[in-house]
Short mmCIF file of C-alpha atoms and ligand atoms in Angstrom, two decimals:
data_model
loop_
_atom_site.label_atom_id
_atom_site.label_comp_id
_atom_site.label_asym_id
_atom_site.label_seq_id
_atom_site.Cartn_x
_atom_site.Cartn_y
_atom_site.Cartn_z
CA MET A 1 70.80 119.66 86.85
CA PHE A 2 73.98 120.00 88.86
CA LEU A 3 73.92 116.67 90.66
CA PRO A 4 73.28 114.45 87.62
CA ALA A 5 76.13 116.21 85.78
CA VAL A 6 78.50 115.47 88.66
CA LEU A 7 77.24 111.89 88.79
CA SER A 8 77.72 111.25 85.10
CA GLU A 9 81.19 112.79 85.33
CA LEU A 10 82.05 110.45 88.22
CA LEU A 11 80.60 107.44 86.38
CA SER A 12 82.48 108.19 83.19
CA ARG A 13 85.72 108.52 85.16
CA LEU A 14 85.02 105.20 86.88
CA PHE A 15 84.50 103.51 83.49
CA ILE A 16 87.71 105.03 82.17
CA HIS A 17 89.58 103.43 85.05
CA ILE A 18 87.83 100.10 84.64
CA PHE A 19 88.68 100.02 80.91
CA ALA A 20 92.23 101.13 81.59
CA ALA A 21 92.54 98.37 84.16
CA MET A 22 91.19 95.78 81.71
CA ALA A 23 94.00 96.77 79.36
CA THR A 24 96.78 96.46 81.95
CA ALA A 25 95.50 94.09 84.68
CA GLY A 26 97.62 90.97 85.05
CA LYS A 27 100.38 92.42 82.87
CA VAL A 28 103.71 93.99 83.71
CA ILE A 29 103.46 97.78 83.41
CA LYS A 30 106.42 99.69 82.02
CA CYS A 31 106.45 103.21 83.39
CA LYS A 32 108.55 106.10 84.61
CA ALA A 33 110.11 106.24 88.08
CA ALA A 34 112.88 108.11 89.89
CA VAL A 35 115.47 105.49 90.88
CA ALA A 36 117.98 106.07 93.69
CA TRP A 37 120.86 103.88 92.47
CA GLU A 38 123.33 104.95 95.18
CA PRO A 39 123.40 106.97 98.40
CA ASN A 40 123.98 110.70 98.07
CA LYS A 41 123.57 110.79 94.28
CA PRO A 42 120.79 112.48 92.28
CA LEU A 43 117.82 110.25 91.46
CA VAL A 44 117.63 109.06 87.86
CA ILE A 45 114.39 109.05 85.88
CA GLU A 46 114.24 105.54 84.41
CA GLU A 47 111.78 103.21 82.74
CA ILE A 48 110.95 100.51 85.28
CA GLU A 49 108.78 97.38 85.20
CA VAL A 50 106.02 97.07 87.78
CA ALA A 51 104.84 93.46 88.22
CA PRO A 52 101.14 92.68 88.60
CA PRO A 53 99.87 92.60 92.19
CA GLN A 54 100.13 89.21 93.88
CA ALA A 55 97.80 87.83 96.58
CA ASN A 56 96.50 90.61 98.86
CA GLU A 57 98.27 93.32 96.89
CA VAL A 58 97.02 96.43 95.14
CA ARG A 59 98.64 98.12 92.14
CA ILE A 60 98.24 101.88 92.34
CA LYS A 61 98.63 104.58 89.70
CA ILE A 62 100.29 107.40 91.63
CA VAL A 63 98.73 110.77 90.80
CA ALA A 64 100.68 113.02 93.20
CA THR A 65 103.51 112.55 95.66
CA ALA A 66 105.26 114.95 98.01
CA VAL A 67 108.83 114.83 99.27
CA CYS A 68 109.28 114.26 103.04
CA HIS A 69 112.49 114.63 105.03
CA SER A 70 112.51 110.86 105.66
CA ASP A 71 113.23 110.37 101.92
CA LEU A 72 116.24 112.69 102.34
CA TYR A 73 117.28 110.82 105.50
CA HIS A 74 117.53 107.56 103.55
CA LEU A 75 119.28 109.11 100.56
CA LEU A 76 121.62 111.62 102.22
CA GLU A 77 121.97 110.86 105.93
CA SER A 78 121.66 107.16 106.84
CA MET A 79 122.98 105.99 103.44
CA HIS A 80 122.78 102.25 104.25
CA LYS A 81 124.44 100.66 101.24
CA ASP A 82 122.06 97.67 101.32
CA GLY A 83 119.13 100.09 100.98
CA PHE A 84 119.92 100.71 97.27
CA PRO A 85 118.87 100.72 94.48
CA THR A 86 115.47 101.89 95.60
CA VAL A 87 112.53 104.02 94.59
CA LEU A 88 111.91 106.54 97.37
CA GLY A 89 108.65 108.36 98.12
CA HIS A 90 105.96 107.52 100.66
CA GLU A 91 103.68 110.59 100.90
CA ALA A 92 101.31 110.11 97.97
CA ALA A 93 97.84 109.61 96.61
CA GLY A 94 96.62 107.62 93.64
CA ILE A 95 94.04 105.44 91.97
CA VAL A 96 93.78 101.66 92.14
CA GLU A 97 94.71 100.16 88.73
CA SER A 98 94.21 96.48 89.57
CA VAL A 99 94.11 94.14 92.56
CA GLY A 100 95.57 90.72 93.29
CA PRO A 101 93.71 87.60 94.47
CA GLY A 102 92.07 87.91 97.89
CA VAL A 103 91.56 91.67 97.73
CA THR A 104 87.92 92.53 98.39
CA GLU A 105 88.12 96.00 99.92
CA PHE A 106 89.56 97.74 96.84
CA GLN A 107 88.51 98.00 93.20
CA PRO A 108 90.02 99.62 90.11
CA GLY A 109 89.18 103.33 90.21
CA ASP A 110 89.22 103.69 94.01
CA LYS A 111 91.07 106.72 95.31
CA VAL A 112 93.68 105.63 97.84
CA LEU A 113 96.72 106.63 99.86
CA PRO A 114 99.55 104.09 100.22
CA LEU A 115 100.71 103.80 103.85
CA PHE A 116 104.24 103.38 105.14
CA ILE A 117 102.84 101.79 108.28
CA SER A 118 100.38 98.95 107.76
CA GLN A 119 97.23 98.07 109.65
CA CYS A 120 96.44 94.35 109.30
CA ARG A 121 93.54 94.63 111.79
CA GLU A 122 94.39 91.15 113.12
CA CYS A 123 97.58 91.30 115.18
CA ARG A 124 97.72 92.10 118.89
CA PHE A 125 99.00 95.60 118.15
CA CYS A 126 96.22 96.36 115.65
CA LYS A 127 93.66 95.04 118.15
CA SER A 128 94.99 97.34 120.88
CA PRO A 129 93.80 100.94 120.92
CA LYS A 130 97.15 101.88 122.51
CA THR A 131 99.34 101.73 119.41
CA ASN A 132 99.59 101.88 115.63
CA GLN A 133 102.56 99.47 115.45
CA CYS A 134 101.21 96.65 113.27
CA GLU A 135 103.09 93.41 113.84
CA LYS A 136 102.35 91.84 110.47
CA GLY A 137 103.29 94.93 108.60
CA TRP A 138 106.66 95.27 110.23
CA ALA A 139 107.19 91.52 109.91
CA THR A 140 106.41 91.33 106.21
CA ARG A 141 108.07 94.63 105.43
CA PRO A 142 110.95 94.61 107.92
CA ASN A 143 112.21 98.01 108.94
CA VAL A 144 111.99 100.16 105.83
CA MET A 145 112.98 97.67 103.15
CA ALA A 146 111.44 94.55 101.71
CA PRO A 147 114.04 93.19 99.30
CA LEU A 148 112.38 89.93 98.35
CA GLU A 149 108.95 91.41 98.06
CA SER A 150 109.61 94.28 95.71
CA ARG A 151 107.47 94.31 92.57
CA LEU A 152 109.78 96.81 90.87
CA THR A 153 112.65 96.08 88.51
CA CYS A 154 114.87 98.31 86.41
CA LYS A 155 117.44 97.23 83.81
CA GLY A 156 117.10 93.65 85.03
CA LYS A 157 117.75 94.54 88.67
CA LYS A 158 115.35 94.31 91.61
CA VAL A 159 114.71 97.77 92.97
CA LEU A 160 113.80 98.00 96.66
CA GLN A 161 110.51 99.52 97.70
CA PHE A 162 111.33 102.18 100.28
CA THR A 163 108.99 101.75 103.29
CA GLY A 164 107.03 99.26 101.18
CA THR A 165 105.57 102.12 99.15
CA SER A 166 107.86 103.72 96.48
CA THR A 167 105.73 106.58 95.26
CA PHE A 168 108.29 108.39 93.08
CA SER A 169 106.88 106.18 90.32
CA GLU A 170 103.89 106.26 87.99
CA TYR A 171 102.81 102.86 89.35
CA THR A 172 103.59 100.90 92.50
CA VAL A 173 102.34 97.76 94.27
CA VAL A 174 101.42 97.82 97.95
CA ASN A 175 100.01 95.21 100.32
CA GLN A 176 96.33 95.87 101.01
CA MET A 177 97.08 96.25 104.72
CA ALA A 178 98.99 99.38 103.80
CA VAL A 179 96.36 101.09 101.66
CA ALA A 180 93.70 103.57 102.84
CA LYS A 181 90.59 104.15 100.73
CA ILE A 182 89.51 107.79 100.77
CA ASP A 183 86.60 110.02 99.76
CA PRO A 184 86.46 109.98 95.93
CA ALA A 185 85.82 113.75 95.98
CA ALA A 186 89.15 114.48 97.70
CA PRO A 187 91.77 116.36 95.61
CA LEU A 188 94.68 113.91 95.34
CA GLU A 189 97.27 116.64 94.71
CA LYS A 190 96.47 118.01 98.19
CA VAL A 191 95.52 115.02 100.34
CA CYS A 192 98.73 113.23 99.37
CA LEU A 193 100.27 115.22 102.26
CA LEU A 194 98.18 113.16 104.69
CA GLY A 195 100.17 110.06 103.71
CA CYS A 196 102.94 111.17 106.06
CA GLY A 197 103.99 114.64 107.21
CA ILE A 198 100.73 116.30 108.14
CA SER A 199 99.15 113.26 109.79
CA THR A 200 102.44 112.65 111.62
CA GLY A 201 102.77 116.12 113.14
CA TYR A 202 99.08 116.66 113.82
CA GLY A 203 98.66 113.22 115.38
CA ALA A 204 101.83 113.58 117.48
CA ALA A 205 100.20 116.57 119.20
CA VAL A 206 96.66 115.24 119.40
CA ASN A 207 97.13 111.47 119.81
CA THR A 208 100.59 111.02 121.35
CA ALA A 209 101.21 114.15 123.45
CA LYS A 210 97.45 114.48 124.07
CA VAL A 211 97.76 118.26 124.25
CA GLU A 212 95.21 119.74 126.65
CA PRO A 213 93.03 122.85 126.33
CA GLY A 214 94.67 125.90 127.90
CA SER A 215 98.14 124.35 127.86
CA THR A 216 101.47 125.79 126.73
CA CYS A 217 103.33 123.92 123.98
CA ALA A 218 106.64 124.15 122.16
CA VAL A 219 107.37 122.71 118.71
CA PHE A 220 111.01 122.29 117.62
CA GLY A 221 111.59 122.19 113.85
CA LEU A 222 109.07 123.85 111.54
CA GLY A 223 109.02 121.74 108.40
CA ALA A 224 105.67 120.25 107.39
CA VAL A 225 105.79 117.85 110.35
CA GLY A 226 106.45 120.58 112.93
CA LEU A 227 103.96 122.99 111.36
CA ALA A 228 101.33 120.24 111.45
CA ALA A 229 102.21 119.73 115.13
CA VAL A 230 101.57 123.46 115.67
CA MET A 231 98.19 123.02 113.94
CA GLY A 232 97.46 119.99 116.16
CA CYS A 233 98.33 121.91 119.35
CA LYS A 234 96.01 124.72 118.25
CA SER A 235 93.14 122.39 117.42
CA ALA A 236 93.58 120.69 120.83
CA GLY A 237 93.05 124.11 122.46
CA ALA A 238 96.58 125.08 123.53
CA LYS A 239 96.62 128.72 124.61
CA ARG A 240 100.29 129.33 123.92
CA ILE A 241 102.32 127.65 121.16
CA ILE A 242 106.03 128.47 120.93
CA ALA A 243 107.55 127.63 117.54
CA VAL A 244 111.31 127.01 117.53
CA ASP A 245 113.55 126.84 114.45
CA ILE A 246 117.07 127.90 113.49
CA ASN A 247 115.66 129.04 110.12
CA PRO A 248 113.60 132.19 110.79
CA GLU A 249 112.01 131.96 107.31
CA LYS A 250 109.77 129.27 108.82
CA PHE A 251 108.13 131.63 111.31
CA VAL A 252 105.63 133.18 108.86
CA LYS A 253 103.86 129.87 108.21
CA ALA A 254 104.10 128.92 111.89
CA LYS A 255 102.07 132.00 112.79
CA VAL A 256 99.52 131.23 110.07
CA LEU A 257 99.05 127.77 111.60
CA GLY A 258 98.69 128.97 115.19
CA ALA A 259 102.06 129.75 116.77
CA THR A 260 101.81 132.54 119.36
CA ASP A 261 105.60 133.01 119.82
CA CYS A 262 108.55 132.22 117.55
CA VAL A 263 112.05 131.66 118.89
CA ASN A 264 115.34 131.22 117.03
CA PRO A 265 117.87 129.47 119.30
CA LYS A 266 120.63 131.30 117.38
CA ASP A 267 119.35 134.63 118.75
CA HIS A 268 120.21 133.55 122.31
CA ASP A 269 123.40 132.81 124.21
CA LYS A 270 121.60 130.69 126.80
CA PRO A 271 120.46 127.14 126.04
CA ILE A 272 117.04 127.14 124.37
CA SER A 273 115.52 125.17 127.26
CA GLN A 274 116.46 128.00 129.61
CA VAL A 275 114.99 130.60 127.24
CA LEU A 276 111.70 128.68 127.16
CA ALA A 277 111.71 128.11 130.93
CA GLU A 278 112.01 131.87 131.46
CA MET A 279 109.22 132.57 128.98
CA THR A 280 106.84 130.08 130.62
CA ASN A 281 107.48 130.11 134.36
CA GLY A 282 109.48 126.89 134.44
CA GLY A 283 108.80 125.14 131.16
CA VAL A 284 106.09 124.10 128.73
CA ASP A 285 103.42 121.46 129.35
CA PHE A 286 104.06 119.72 126.02
CA SER A 287 107.04 119.77 123.65
CA LEU A 288 107.39 118.09 120.26
CA GLU A 289 110.70 117.45 118.50
CA CYS A 290 110.22 117.55 114.71
CA ALA A 291 113.79 118.11 113.51
CA GLY A 292 115.35 114.63 113.69
CA ASN A 293 118.35 115.72 115.78
CA VAL A 294 119.27 114.04 119.08
CA GLY A 295 120.53 117.31 120.56
CA VAL A 296 117.19 118.95 119.82
CA MET A 297 115.41 115.93 121.34
CA ARG A 298 117.26 116.56 124.59
CA SER A 299 116.51 120.29 124.47
CA ALA A 300 112.82 119.54 123.89
CA LEU A 301 112.74 117.27 126.93
CA GLU A 302 114.55 119.83 129.08
CA SER A 303 112.13 122.53 127.92
CA CYS A 304 109.15 120.85 129.56
CA VAL A 305 108.07 121.71 133.04
CA LYS A 306 108.91 119.30 135.88
CA GLY A 307 105.99 117.46 137.46
CA TRP A 308 103.93 116.79 134.33
CA GLY A 309 105.75 117.95 131.19
CA VAL A 310 105.46 115.56 128.22
CA SER A 311 107.99 115.55 125.37
CA VAL A 312 107.40 113.65 122.13
CA ILE A 313 110.13 112.61 119.68
CA VAL A 314 108.81 112.76 116.11
CA GLY A 315 111.98 113.50 114.12
CA TRP A 316 113.44 110.42 112.45
CA THR A 317 116.99 109.28 113.09
CA ASP A 318 118.75 106.07 113.99
CA LEU A 319 122.32 107.33 113.78
CA HIS A 320 123.01 108.38 117.39
CA ASP A 321 121.85 107.60 120.93
CA ILE A 322 119.70 110.06 122.80
CA SER A 323 120.88 111.15 126.22
CA ALA A 324 119.48 112.98 129.20
CA ARG A 325 120.04 113.24 132.94
CA PRO A 326 117.84 110.74 134.85
CA LEU A 327 116.75 113.57 137.15
CA GLN A 328 114.85 115.09 134.22
CA LEU A 329 112.53 112.06 134.25
CA ILE A 330 112.66 111.46 138.00
CA ALA A 331 111.30 114.99 138.38
CA GLY A 332 108.13 113.88 136.62
CA ARG A 333 108.68 114.52 132.93
CA THR A 334 107.58 111.91 130.37
CA TRP A 335 109.59 111.17 127.20
CA LYS A 336 107.70 109.51 124.36
CA GLY A 337 108.04 108.82 120.65
CA SER A 338 105.50 108.70 117.86
CA VAL A 339 105.35 107.19 114.38
CA PHE A 340 102.76 108.45 111.88
CA GLY A 341 101.19 110.54 114.63
CA GLY A 342 99.89 107.45 116.37
CA PHE A 343 97.29 106.96 113.63
CA LYS A 344 96.33 103.47 112.53
CA GLY A 345 96.60 104.21 108.82
CA ARG A 346 93.54 102.58 107.27
CA ASP A 347 91.26 104.10 109.93
CA GLY A 348 93.04 107.39 110.54
CA VAL A 349 93.81 108.57 107.00
CA PRO A 350 90.19 108.60 105.75
CA GLN A 351 89.28 110.54 108.93
CA MET A 352 92.03 113.09 108.26
CA VAL A 353 90.86 113.40 104.63
CA LYS A 354 87.34 114.10 105.94
CA ALA A 355 88.72 116.66 108.39
CA TYR A 356 90.39 118.43 105.42
CA MET A 357 87.20 118.32 103.34
CA ASP A 358 85.31 119.73 106.38
CA LYS A 359 87.96 122.51 106.65
CA LYS A 360 89.05 121.37 110.11
CA VAL A 361 92.58 120.58 108.96
CA LYS A 362 94.63 122.76 106.59
CA LEU A 363 96.75 121.35 103.77
CA ASP A 364 97.02 124.06 101.11
CA GLU A 365 99.15 126.24 103.43
CA PHE A 366 101.86 123.54 103.51
CA ILE A 367 102.30 123.35 99.72
CA THR A 368 104.99 125.85 98.75
CA HIS A 369 105.90 124.32 95.36
CA ASN A 370 104.19 122.31 92.62
CA MET A 371 106.44 120.38 90.23
CA THR A 372 106.45 117.17 88.18
CA LEU A 373 108.17 113.85 88.89
CA ASP A 374 110.96 114.82 86.45
CA GLN A 375 111.88 117.67 88.82
CA VAL A 376 112.25 115.43 91.89
CA ASN A 377 115.94 116.34 92.32
CA ASP A 378 115.05 120.05 92.39
CA ALA A 379 112.48 119.28 95.10
CA ILE A 380 115.11 117.40 97.12
CA GLU A 381 117.53 120.35 96.81
CA LEU A 382 114.84 122.78 98.00
CA MET A 383 114.23 120.71 101.14
CA LYS A 384 117.94 120.18 101.76
CA HIS A 385 118.40 123.96 101.85
CA GLY A 386 115.27 124.69 103.92
CA LYS A 387 113.59 126.51 101.02
CA CYS A 388 110.26 124.69 100.99
CA ILE A 389 107.67 123.21 103.27
CA ARG A 390 106.20 120.67 100.88
CA THR A 391 106.76 120.25 97.16
CA VAL A 392 103.99 118.28 95.48
CA LEU A 393 105.12 116.38 92.40
CA LYS A 394 102.48 115.64 89.80
CA VAL A 395 103.15 112.07 88.68
CA SER A 396 100.27 111.06 86.37
CA SER A 397 97.08 112.68 85.17
CA GLN A 398 93.86 111.25 86.61
N1 LIG B 1 107.99 109.81 113.29
C1 LIG B 1 107.45 109.78 112.10
O1 LIG B 1 106.52 109.02 111.83
C2 LIG B 1 107.95 110.71 111.04
C3 LIG B 1 107.22 110.88 109.87
C4 LIG B 1 107.64 111.83 108.94
C5 LIG B 1 108.78 112.55 109.14
N2 LIG B 1 109.50 112.34 110.28
C6 LIG B 1 110.70 113.11 110.56
O2 LIG B 1 110.29 114.39 111.04
C7 LIG B 1 111.34 115.33 110.81
C8 LIG B 1 110.78 116.55 110.10
O3 LIG B 1 110.36 116.23 108.78
P1 LIG B 1 110.01 117.39 107.74
O4 LIG B 1 109.61 116.71 106.48
O5 LIG B 1 109.11 118.37 108.37
O6 LIG B 1 111.49 118.02 107.55
P2 LIG B 1 112.02 119.48 107.15
O7 LIG B 1 113.43 119.30 106.73
O8 LIG B 1 111.09 120.14 106.20
O9 LIG B 1 111.94 120.30 108.53
C9 LIG B 1 112.87 120.19 109.55
C10 LIG B 1 112.96 121.55 110.24
O10 LIG B 1 113.80 121.41 111.40
C11 LIG B 1 114.56 122.60 111.50
N3 LIG B 1 115.74 122.38 112.34
C12 LIG B 1 116.90 121.78 112.01
N4 LIG B 1 117.75 121.82 113.04
C13 LIG B 1 117.13 122.47 114.07
C14 LIG B 1 117.50 122.83 115.37
N5 LIG B 1 118.72 122.55 115.86
N6 LIG B 1 116.60 123.48 116.13
C15 LIG B 1 115.38 123.79 115.65
N7 LIG B 1 114.97 123.46 114.41
C16 LIG B 1 115.85 122.82 113.61
C17 LIG B 1 114.90 122.94 110.05
O11 LIG B 1 115.29 124.30 109.91
C18 LIG B 1 113.57 122.64 109.36
O12 LIG B 1 112.71 123.77 109.33
C19 LIG B 1 112.39 114.57 110.00
O13 LIG B 1 113.36 114.07 110.90
C20 LIG B 1 111.60 113.43 109.40
O14 LIG B 1 112.43 112.33 109.05
C21 LIG B 1 109.10 111.44 111.23
C1 LIG B 2 99.79 124.16 93.75
O1 LIG B 2 98.75 123.59 92.99
C2 LIG B 2 97.47 123.64 93.64
C3 LIG B 2 96.48 122.92 92.76
O2 LIG B 2 96.78 121.56 92.79
C4 LIG B 2 97.06 125.09 93.87
O3 LIG B 2 95.85 125.12 94.60
C5 LIG B 2 98.15 125.79 94.66
O4 LIG B 2 97.84 127.17 94.75
C6 LIG B 2 99.51 125.63 94.00
N1 LIG B 2 100.51 126.17 94.91
C7 LIG B 2 101.61 126.79 94.50
C8 LIG B 2 102.48 127.34 95.57
O5 LIG B 2 101.90 126.90 93.33
ZN1 LIG B 3 98.47 94.44 112.57
ZN1 LIG B 4 107.53 110.94 105.72
#
């Protein structure tokens, strides 16, 4: 009795989406979105127009989106004037509403995650197992903005699609090379976190640092990205994981996710790298910087042991140069960086969703607040003041 009931439920939902799509496919959709008109100003909930998907594009009804620090970076830190007006948001999950010509992999009703890093499967980078840097994706969506390609308008003005996604909106349009189809049983209000922060931190430890069993690790910055890095170190078999943050409120969650030691640099007069060196007989095997601060990047490098220490930059900033003494690297340390945890999005995201469904990856622990899209400015304030890990905004009902 149970299975047929589930099946008929799934089928009826599928038909609802197909009928809904028949009503809207090919037409402009007017819907609600949070528009960032100017740097460093609150977002404004506006009615926007979302154009139908063009060739190779997918229009997605966003069900849930979380706020990541990279949204704050664009709005409050980098503040590039030519990056506005825009709709921020890139950590989200939704349902395909309609598809443009040439799209065969997706259908209305599919559950998907939009990706801020594309996977065209054809370029030399996609064909290499060494990287997730897709050439086509970065070429067609240069850097974070794609001014000519935006499908969003508001009050007669083109609105940029931040990272090609723009998920602080009830609907958005994304190129099919930046969409991952996921298990239809996955809860969208949870797996949205895999669209950025959790995959980024977890993958940085597992894919980029390649943390080894029995090793000692340090993670700097314990937002969702850093906490996911802690979880990645643990799942890779690290025996000691030192969690570092200047906000001691973050230590509770760090321990839940696998940290063995927690250190607040503010509790010490010595540089943090020296504190860690003394705790670990010369430094950690792997360090991950998840704060987005060039000073912390240097500290993370200097905290690794000479000979084989590996330090990975995950935090996002393009405002300052990094610096270090050459001898740090000459002595055998490796300094690396990682975007989206090294995952190729269309392959990696469905695997991470499966890992969550199989209880191998945690997500619920990262969600400290549930709100609606209308409360997006409250969610931004919480993150700005270090009062949340992830706030999930409900955008539309399923
Ligand atoms: N590389 C990527 O692909 C990628 C993807 C997503 C996010 N990011 C970046 O990762 C970083 C973390 O994102 P998040 O969403 O977890 O942010 P967050 O704001 O929730 O967390 C950042 C944490 O760093 C801590 N911190 C700040 N200064 C510190 C210092 N001097 N020493 C130690 N800790 C310090 C803060 O207290 C906070 O807990 C951001 O820079 C974000 O832009 C990068
Ligand atoms: C957020 O909502 C989810 C259901 O989507 C629930 O499981 C979780 O407990 C809620 N978390 C908080 C902190 O309210
Ligand atoms: Zn590619
Ligand atoms: Zn992000």
